[in-house]
JSON list of C-alpha atoms in Angstrom, two decimals:
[
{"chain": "A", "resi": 1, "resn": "UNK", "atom": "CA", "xyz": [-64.27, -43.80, 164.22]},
{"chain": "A", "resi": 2, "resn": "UNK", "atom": "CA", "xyz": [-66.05, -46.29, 166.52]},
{"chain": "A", "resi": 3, "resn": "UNK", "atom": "CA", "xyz": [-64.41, -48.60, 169.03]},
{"chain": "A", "resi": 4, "resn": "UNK", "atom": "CA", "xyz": [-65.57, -51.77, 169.99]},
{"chain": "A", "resi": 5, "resn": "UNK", "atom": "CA", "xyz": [-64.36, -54.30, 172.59]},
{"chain": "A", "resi": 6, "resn": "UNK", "atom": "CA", "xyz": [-63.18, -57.97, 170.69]},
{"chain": "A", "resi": 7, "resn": "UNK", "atom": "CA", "xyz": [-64.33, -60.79, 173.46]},
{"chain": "A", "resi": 8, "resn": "UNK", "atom": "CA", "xyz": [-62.41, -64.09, 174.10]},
{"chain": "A", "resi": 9, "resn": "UNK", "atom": "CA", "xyz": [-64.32, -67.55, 175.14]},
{"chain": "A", "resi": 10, "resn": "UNK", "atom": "CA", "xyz": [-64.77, -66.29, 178.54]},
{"chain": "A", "resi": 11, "resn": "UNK", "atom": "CA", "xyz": [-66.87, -63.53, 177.44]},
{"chain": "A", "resi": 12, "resn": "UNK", "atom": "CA", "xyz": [-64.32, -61.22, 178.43]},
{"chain": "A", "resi": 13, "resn": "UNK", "atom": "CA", "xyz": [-62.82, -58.14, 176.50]},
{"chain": "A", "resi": 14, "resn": "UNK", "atom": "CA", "xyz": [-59.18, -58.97, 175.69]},
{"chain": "A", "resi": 15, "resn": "UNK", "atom": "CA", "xyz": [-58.47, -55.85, 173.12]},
{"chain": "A", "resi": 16, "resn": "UNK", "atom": "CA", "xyz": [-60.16, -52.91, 171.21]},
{"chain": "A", "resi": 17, "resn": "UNK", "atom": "CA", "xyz": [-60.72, -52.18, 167.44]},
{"chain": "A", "resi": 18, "resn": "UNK", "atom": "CA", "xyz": [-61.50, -49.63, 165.00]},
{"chain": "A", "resi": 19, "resn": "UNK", "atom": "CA", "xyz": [-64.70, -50.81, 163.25]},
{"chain": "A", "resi": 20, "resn": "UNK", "atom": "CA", "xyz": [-64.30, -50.52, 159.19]},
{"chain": "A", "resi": 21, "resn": "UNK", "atom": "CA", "xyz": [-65.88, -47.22, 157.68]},
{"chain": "A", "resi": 22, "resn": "UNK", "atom": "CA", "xyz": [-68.67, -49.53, 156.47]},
{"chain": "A", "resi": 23, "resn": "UNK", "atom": "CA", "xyz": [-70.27, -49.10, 159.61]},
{"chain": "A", "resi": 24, "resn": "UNK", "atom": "CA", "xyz": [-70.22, -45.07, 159.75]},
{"chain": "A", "resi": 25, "resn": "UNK", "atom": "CA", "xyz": [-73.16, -45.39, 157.01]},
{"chain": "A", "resi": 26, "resn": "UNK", "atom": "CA", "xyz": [-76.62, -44.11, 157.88]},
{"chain": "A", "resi": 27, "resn": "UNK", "atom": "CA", "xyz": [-79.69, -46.12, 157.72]},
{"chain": "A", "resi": 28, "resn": "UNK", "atom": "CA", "xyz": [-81.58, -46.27, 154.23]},
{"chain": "A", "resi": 29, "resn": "UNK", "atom": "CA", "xyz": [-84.31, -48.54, 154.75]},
{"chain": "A", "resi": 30, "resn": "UNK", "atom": "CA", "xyz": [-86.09, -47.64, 151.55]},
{"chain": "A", "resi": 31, "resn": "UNK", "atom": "CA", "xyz": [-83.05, -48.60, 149.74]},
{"chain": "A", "resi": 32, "resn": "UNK", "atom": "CA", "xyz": [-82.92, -51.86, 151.99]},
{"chain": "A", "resi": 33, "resn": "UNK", "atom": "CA", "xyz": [-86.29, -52.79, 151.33]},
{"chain": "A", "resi": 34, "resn": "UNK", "atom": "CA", "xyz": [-86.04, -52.04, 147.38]},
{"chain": "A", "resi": 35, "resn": "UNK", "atom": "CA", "xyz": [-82.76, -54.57, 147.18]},
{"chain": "A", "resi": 36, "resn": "UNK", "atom": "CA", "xyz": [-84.18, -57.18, 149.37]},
{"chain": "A", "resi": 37, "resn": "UNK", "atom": "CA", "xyz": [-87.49, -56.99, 146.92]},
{"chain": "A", "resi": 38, "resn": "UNK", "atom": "CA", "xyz": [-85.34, -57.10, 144.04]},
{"chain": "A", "resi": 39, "resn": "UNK", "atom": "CA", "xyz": [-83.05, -60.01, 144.93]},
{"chain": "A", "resi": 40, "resn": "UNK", "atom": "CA", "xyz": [-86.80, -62.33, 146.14]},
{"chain": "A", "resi": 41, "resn": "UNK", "atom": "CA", "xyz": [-88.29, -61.39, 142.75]},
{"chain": "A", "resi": 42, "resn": "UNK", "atom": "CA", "xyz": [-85.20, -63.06, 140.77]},
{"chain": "A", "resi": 43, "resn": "UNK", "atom": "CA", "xyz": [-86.89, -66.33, 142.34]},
{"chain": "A", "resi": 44, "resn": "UNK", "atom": "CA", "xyz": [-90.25, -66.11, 140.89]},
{"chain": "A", "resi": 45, "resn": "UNK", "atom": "CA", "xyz": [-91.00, -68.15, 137.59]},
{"chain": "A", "resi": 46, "resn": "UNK", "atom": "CA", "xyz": [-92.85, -66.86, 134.72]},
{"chain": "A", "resi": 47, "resn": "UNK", "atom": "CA", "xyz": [-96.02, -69.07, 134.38]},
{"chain": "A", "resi": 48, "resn": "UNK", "atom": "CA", "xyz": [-98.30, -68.79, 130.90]},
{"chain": "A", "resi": 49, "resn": "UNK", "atom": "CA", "xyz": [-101.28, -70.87, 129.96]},
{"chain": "A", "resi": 50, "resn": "UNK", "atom": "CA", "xyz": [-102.08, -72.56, 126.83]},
{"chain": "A", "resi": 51, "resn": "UNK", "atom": "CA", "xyz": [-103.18, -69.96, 124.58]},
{"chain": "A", "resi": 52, "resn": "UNK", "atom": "CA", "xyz": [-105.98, -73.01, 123.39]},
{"chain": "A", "resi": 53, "resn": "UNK", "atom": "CA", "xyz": [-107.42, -73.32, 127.63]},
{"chain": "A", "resi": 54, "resn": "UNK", "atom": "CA", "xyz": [-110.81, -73.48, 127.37]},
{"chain": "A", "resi": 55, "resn": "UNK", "atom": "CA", "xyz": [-111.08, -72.97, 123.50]},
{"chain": "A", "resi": 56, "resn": "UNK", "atom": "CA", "xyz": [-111.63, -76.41, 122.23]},
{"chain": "A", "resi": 57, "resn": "UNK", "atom": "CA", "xyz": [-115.33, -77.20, 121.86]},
{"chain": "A", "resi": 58, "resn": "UNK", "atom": "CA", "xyz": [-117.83, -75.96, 119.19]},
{"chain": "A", "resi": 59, "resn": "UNK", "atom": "CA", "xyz": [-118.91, -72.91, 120.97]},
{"chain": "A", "resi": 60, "resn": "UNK", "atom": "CA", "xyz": [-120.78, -70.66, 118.70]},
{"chain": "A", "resi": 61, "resn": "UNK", "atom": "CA", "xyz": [-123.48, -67.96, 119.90]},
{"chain": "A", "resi": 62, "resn": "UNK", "atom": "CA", "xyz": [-127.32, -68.72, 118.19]},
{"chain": "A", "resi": 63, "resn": "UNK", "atom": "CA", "xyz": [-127.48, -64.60, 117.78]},
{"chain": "A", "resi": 64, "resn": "UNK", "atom": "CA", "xyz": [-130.27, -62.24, 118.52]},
{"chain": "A", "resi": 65, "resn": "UNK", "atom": "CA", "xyz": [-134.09, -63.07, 118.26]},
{"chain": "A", "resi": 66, "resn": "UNK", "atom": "CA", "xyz": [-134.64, -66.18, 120.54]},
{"chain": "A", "resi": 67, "resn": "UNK", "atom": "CA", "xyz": [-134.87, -64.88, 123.77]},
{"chain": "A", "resi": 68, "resn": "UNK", "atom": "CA", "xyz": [-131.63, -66.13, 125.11]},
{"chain": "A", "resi": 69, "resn": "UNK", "atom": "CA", "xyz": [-128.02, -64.28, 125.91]},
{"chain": "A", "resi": 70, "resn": "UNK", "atom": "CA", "xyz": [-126.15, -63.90, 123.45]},
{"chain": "A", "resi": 71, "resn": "UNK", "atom": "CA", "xyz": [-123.14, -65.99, 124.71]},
{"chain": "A", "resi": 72, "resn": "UNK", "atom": "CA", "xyz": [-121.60, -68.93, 122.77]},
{"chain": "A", "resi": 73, "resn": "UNK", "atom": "CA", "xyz": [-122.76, -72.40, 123.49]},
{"chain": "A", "resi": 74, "resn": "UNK", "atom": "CA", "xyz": [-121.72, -75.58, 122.23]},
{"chain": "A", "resi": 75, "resn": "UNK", "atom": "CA", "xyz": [-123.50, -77.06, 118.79]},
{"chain": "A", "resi": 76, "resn": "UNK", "atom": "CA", "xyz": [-125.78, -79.87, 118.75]},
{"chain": "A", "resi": 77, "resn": "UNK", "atom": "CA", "xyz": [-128.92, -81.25, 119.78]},
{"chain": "A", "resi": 78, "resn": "UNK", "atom": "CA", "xyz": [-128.66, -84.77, 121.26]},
{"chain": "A", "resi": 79, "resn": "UNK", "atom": "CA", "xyz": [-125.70, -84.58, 122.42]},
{"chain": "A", "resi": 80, "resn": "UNK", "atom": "CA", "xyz": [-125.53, -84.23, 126.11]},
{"chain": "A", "resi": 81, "resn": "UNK", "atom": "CA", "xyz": [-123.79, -80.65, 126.33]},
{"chain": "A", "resi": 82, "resn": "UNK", "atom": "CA", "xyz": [-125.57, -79.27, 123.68]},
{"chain": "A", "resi": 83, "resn": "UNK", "atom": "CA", "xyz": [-126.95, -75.45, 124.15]},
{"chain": "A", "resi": 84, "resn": "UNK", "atom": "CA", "xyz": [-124.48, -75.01, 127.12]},
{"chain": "A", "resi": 85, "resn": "UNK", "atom": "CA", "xyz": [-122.65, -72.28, 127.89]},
{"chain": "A", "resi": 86, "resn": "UNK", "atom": "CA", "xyz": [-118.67, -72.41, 127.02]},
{"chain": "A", "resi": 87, "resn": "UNK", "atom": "CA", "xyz": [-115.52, -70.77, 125.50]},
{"chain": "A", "resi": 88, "resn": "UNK", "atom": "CA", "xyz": [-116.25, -67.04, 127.19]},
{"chain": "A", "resi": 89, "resn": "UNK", "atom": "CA", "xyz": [-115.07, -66.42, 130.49]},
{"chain": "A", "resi": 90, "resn": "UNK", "atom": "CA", "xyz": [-117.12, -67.08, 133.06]},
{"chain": "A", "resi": 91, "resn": "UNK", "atom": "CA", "xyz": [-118.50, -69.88, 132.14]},
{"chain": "A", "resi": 92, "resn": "UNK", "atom": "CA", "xyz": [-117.77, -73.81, 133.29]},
{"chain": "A", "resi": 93, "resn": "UNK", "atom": "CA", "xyz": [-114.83, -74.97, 131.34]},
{"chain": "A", "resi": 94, "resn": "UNK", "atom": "CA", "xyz": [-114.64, -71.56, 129.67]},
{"chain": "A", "resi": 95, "resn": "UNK", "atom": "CA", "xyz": [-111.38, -69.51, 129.10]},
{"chain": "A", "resi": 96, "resn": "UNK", "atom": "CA", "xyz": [-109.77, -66.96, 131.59]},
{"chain": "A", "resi": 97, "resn": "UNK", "atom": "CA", "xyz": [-110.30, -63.52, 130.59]},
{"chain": "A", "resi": 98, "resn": "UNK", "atom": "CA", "xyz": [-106.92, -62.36, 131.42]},
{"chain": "A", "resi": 99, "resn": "UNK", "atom": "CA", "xyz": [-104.83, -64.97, 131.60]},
{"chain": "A", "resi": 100, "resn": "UNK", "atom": "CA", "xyz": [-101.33, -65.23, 132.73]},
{"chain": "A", "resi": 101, "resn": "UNK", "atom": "CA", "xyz": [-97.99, -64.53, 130.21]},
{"chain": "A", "resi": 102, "resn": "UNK", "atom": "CA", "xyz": [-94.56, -65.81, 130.21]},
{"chain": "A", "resi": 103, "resn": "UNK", "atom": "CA", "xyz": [-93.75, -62.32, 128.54]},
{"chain": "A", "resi": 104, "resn": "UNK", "atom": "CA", "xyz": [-94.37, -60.37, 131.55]},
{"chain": "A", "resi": 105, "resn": "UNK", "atom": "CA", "xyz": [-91.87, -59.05, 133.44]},
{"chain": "A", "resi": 106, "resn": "UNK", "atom": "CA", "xyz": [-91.54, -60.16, 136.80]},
{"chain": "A", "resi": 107, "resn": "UNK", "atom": "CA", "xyz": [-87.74, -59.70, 137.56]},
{"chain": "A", "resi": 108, "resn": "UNK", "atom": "CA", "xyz": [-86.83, -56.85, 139.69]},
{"chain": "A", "resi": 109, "resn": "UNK", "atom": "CA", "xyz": [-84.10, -54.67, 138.76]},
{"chain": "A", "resi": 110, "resn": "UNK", "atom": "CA", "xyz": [-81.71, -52.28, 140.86]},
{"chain": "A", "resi": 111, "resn": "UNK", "atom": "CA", "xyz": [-79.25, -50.23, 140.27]},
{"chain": "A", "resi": 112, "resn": "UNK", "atom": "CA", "xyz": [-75.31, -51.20, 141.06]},
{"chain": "A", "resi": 113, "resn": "UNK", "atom": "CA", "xyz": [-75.01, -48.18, 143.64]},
{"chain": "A", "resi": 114, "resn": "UNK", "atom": "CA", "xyz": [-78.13, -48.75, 145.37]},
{"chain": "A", "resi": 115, "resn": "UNK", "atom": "CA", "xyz": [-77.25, -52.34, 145.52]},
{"chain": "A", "resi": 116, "resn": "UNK", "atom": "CA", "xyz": [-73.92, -51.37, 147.45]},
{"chain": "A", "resi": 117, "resn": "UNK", "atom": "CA", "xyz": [-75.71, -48.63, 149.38]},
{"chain": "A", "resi": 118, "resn": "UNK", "atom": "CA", "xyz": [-77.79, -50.78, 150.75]},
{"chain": "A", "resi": 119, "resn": "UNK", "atom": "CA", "xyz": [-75.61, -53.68, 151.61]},
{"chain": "A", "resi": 120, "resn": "UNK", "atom": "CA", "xyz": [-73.77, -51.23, 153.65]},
{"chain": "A", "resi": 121, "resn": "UNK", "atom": "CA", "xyz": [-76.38, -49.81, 155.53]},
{"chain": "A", "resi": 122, "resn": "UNK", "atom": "CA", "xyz": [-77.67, -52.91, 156.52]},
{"chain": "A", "resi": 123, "resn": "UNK", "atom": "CA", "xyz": [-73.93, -54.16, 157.61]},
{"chain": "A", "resi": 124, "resn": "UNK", "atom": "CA", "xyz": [-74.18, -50.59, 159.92]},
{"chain": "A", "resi": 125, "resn": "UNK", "atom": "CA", "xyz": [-77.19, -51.09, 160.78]},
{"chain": "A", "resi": 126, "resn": "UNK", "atom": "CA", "xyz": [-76.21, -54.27, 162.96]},
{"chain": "A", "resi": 127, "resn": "UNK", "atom": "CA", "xyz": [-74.21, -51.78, 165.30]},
{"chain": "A", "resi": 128, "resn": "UNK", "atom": "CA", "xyz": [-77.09, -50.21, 166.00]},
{"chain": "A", "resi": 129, "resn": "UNK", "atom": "CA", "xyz": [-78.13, -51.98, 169.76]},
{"chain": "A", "resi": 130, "resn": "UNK", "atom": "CA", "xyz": [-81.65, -49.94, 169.33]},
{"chain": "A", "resi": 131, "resn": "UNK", "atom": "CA", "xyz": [-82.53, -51.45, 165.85]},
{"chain": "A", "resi": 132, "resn": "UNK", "atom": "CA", "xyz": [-81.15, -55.20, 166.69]},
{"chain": "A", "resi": 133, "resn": "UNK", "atom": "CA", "xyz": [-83.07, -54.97, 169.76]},
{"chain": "A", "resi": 134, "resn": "UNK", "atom": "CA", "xyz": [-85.94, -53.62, 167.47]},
{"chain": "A", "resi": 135, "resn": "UNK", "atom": "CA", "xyz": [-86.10, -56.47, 166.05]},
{"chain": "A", "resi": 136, "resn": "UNK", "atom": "CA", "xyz": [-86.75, -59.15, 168.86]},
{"chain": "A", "resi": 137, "resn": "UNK", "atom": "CA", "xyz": [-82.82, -60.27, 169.57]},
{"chain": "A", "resi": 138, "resn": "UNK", "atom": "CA", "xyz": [-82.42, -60.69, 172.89]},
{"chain": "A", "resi": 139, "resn": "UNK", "atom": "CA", "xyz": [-78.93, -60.36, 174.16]},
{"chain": "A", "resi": 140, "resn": "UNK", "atom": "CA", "xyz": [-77.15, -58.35, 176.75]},
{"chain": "A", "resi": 141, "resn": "UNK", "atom": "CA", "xyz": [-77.03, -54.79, 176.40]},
{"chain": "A", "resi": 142, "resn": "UNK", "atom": "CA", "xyz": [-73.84, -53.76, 177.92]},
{"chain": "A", "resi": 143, "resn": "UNK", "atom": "CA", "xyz": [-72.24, -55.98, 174.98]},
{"chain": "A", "resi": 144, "resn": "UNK", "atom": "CA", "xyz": [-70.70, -53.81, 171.88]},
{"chain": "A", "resi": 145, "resn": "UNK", "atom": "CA", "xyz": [-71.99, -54.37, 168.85]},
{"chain": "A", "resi": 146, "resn": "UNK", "atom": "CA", "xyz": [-71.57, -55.75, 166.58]},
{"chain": "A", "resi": 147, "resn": "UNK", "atom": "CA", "xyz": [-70.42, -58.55, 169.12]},
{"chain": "A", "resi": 148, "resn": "UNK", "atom": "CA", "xyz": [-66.99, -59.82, 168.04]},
{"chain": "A", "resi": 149, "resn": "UNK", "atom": "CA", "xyz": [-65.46, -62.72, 169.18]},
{"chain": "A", "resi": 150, "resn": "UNK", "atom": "CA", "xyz": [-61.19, -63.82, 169.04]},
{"chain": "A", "resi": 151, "resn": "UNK", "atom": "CA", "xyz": [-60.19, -66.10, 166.61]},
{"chain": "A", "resi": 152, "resn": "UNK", "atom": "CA", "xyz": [-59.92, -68.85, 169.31]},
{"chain": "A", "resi": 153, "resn": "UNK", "atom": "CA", "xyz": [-63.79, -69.49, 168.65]},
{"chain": "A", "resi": 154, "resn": "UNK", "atom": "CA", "xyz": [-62.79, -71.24, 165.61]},
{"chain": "A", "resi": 155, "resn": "UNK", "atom": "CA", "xyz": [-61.18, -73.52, 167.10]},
{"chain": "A", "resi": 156, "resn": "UNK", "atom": "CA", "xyz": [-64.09, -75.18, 169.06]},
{"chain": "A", "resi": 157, "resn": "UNK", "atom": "CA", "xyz": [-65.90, -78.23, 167.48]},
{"chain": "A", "resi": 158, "resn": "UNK", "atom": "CA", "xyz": [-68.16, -79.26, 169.60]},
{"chain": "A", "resi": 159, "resn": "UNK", "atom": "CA", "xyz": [-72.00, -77.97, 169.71]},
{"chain": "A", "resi": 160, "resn": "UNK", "atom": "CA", "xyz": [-71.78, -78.14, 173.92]},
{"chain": "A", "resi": 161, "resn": "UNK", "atom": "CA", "xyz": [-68.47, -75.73, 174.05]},
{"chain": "A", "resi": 162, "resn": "UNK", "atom": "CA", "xyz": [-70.22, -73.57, 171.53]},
{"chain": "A", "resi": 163, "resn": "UNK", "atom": "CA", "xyz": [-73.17, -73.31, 173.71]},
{"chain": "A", "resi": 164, "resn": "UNK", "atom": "CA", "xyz": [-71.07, -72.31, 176.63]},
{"chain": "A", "resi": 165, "resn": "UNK", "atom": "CA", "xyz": [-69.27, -69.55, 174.58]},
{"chain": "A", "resi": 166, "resn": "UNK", "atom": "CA", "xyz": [-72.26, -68.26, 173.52]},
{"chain": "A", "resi": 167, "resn": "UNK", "atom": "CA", "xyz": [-73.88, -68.13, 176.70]},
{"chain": "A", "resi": 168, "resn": "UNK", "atom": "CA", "xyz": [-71.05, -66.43, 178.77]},
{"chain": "A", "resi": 169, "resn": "UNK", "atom": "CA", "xyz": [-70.89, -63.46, 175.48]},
{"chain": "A", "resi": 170, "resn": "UNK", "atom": "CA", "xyz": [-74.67, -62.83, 176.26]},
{"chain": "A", "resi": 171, "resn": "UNK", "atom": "CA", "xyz": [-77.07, -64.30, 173.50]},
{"chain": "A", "resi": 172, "resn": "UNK", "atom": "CA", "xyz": [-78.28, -67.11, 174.85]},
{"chain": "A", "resi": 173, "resn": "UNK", "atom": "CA", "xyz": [-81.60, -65.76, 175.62]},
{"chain": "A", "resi": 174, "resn": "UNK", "atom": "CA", "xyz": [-81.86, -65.53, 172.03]},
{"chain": "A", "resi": 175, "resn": "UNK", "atom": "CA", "xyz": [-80.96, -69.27, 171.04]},
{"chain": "A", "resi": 176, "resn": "UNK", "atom": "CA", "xyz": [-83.92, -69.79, 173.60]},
{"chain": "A", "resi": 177, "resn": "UNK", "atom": "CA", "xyz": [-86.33, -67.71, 171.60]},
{"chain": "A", "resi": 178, "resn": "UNK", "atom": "CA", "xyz": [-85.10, -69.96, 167.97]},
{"chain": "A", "resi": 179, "resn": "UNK", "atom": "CA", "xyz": [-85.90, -72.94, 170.31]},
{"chain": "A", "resi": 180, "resn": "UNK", "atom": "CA", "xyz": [-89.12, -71.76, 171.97]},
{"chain": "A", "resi": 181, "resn": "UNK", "atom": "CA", "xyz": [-90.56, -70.50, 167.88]},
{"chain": "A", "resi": 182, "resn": "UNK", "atom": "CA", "xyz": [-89.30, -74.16, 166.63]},
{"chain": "A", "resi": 183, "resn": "UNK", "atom": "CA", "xyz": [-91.57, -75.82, 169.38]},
{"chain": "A", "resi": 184, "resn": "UNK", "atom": "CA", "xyz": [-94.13, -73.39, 168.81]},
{"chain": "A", "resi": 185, "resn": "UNK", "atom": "CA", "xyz": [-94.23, -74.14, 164.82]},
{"chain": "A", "resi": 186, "resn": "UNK", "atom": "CA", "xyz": [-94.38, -77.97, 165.12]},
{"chain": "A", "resi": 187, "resn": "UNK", "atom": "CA", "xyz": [-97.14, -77.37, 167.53]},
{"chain": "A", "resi": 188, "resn": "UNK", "atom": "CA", "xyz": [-99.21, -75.82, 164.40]},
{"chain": "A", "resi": 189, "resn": "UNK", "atom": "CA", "xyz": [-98.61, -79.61, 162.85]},
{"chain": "A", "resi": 190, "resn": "UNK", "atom": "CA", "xyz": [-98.51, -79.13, 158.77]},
{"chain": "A", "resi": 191, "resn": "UNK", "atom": "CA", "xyz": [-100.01, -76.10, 156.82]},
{"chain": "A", "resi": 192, "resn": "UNK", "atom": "CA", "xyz": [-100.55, -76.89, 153.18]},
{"chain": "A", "resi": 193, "resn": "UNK", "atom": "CA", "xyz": [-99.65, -73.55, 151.04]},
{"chain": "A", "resi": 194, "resn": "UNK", "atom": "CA", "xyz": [-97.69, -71.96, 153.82]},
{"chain": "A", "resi": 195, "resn": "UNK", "atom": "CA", "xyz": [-94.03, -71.48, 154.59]},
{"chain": "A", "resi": 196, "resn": "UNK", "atom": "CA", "xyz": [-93.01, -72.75, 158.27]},
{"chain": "A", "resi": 197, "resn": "UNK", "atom": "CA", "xyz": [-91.30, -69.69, 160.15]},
{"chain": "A", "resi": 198, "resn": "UNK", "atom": "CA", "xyz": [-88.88, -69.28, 162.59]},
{"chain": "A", "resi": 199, "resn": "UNK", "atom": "CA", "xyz": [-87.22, -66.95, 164.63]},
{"chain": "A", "resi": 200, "resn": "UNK", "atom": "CA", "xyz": [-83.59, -65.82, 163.65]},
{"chain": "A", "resi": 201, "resn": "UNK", "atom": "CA", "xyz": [-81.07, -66.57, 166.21]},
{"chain": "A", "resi": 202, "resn": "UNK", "atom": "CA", "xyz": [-77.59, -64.77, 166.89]},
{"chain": "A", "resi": 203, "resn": "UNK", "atom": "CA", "xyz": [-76.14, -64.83, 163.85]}
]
């Protein structure tokens, strides 16, 4: 069983505990990566089209024997469209040849274990000082993780004391790097069609 220092306001270690067996569970990122691509696809929507898109005009091919493809155009002779191409796909105004259904299956499924499995491994993967720092977090390395604070935190309400706390446990570097990504993105000014990322502090 693992050990790990608990840390009062002063950033300094007032007792040891016995981490949960939650956190003796080995890495599964395949599992991680199937649950976390499960749970994003349960926010897609199904889209369809109008199964009449591109089908309402007089379309009609003329057949073989005048020289000309054999795709439908629309009837008439005056009128202004008449002898243009329509209705197949590829053509202006024409319908899609595959379009999209509300009958196909988008949602993700897992199974219950795996689900678990891989809630755990990510809770014991957040021990791991080699994968956190894998992942960009800046903090100090002579800290335990994961970094656990006294209940005396809670008690702290404002955002300047917080700071302070934070700061003497080790992490601030990382609240710098969510500050210096936030400048960074409103630097970039508005992208239309993209999602505006940040960097993940401390938490």
């Amino acid at each position: 069983m693992k050990r790990i220092k608990v840390y009062n306001l002063d950033g300094k270690a007032k007792r040891t505990i016995t981490l949960p067996d939650v956190f003796e569970t080995s890495l599964r990122r395949d599992v991680i990566q199937r649950a976390v691509v499960a749970q994003q696809s349960h926010r897609l929507q199904p889209q369809g089209r109008d199964p009449m898109a591109g089908k309402r005009n007089t379309a009609e091919s003329y057949g073989v024997g005048r020289g000309l493809a054999r795709i439908p155009r629309i009837k008439g002779e005056r009128y202004r469209k008449a002898g243009q191409a329509a209705f197949a796909p590829g053509t202006v105004g024409g319908r899609l040849a595959h379009p999209p259904t509300t009958k196909k299956i988008i949602k993700k499924k897992i199974n219950f274990k795996e689900r678990r499995l891989a809630l755990k491994s990510s809770i014991a993967a957040t021990a791991d000082k080699e994968l956190v720092n894998g992942r960009g977090h800046r903090f100090n390395l002579k800290r335990s993780l994961p970094l656990v604070i006294s209940d005396e935190f809670e008690s702290i309400n404002k955002t300047e004391e917080a700071l302070k706390v934070l700061e003497k446990l080790g992490v601030k570097d990382d609240l710098e790097k969510v500050k210096e990504s936030i400048k960074e993105r409103a630097g970039k000014g508005t992208m239309r069609g993209r999602r505006l990322k940040h960097a993940v502090g401390p938490l």
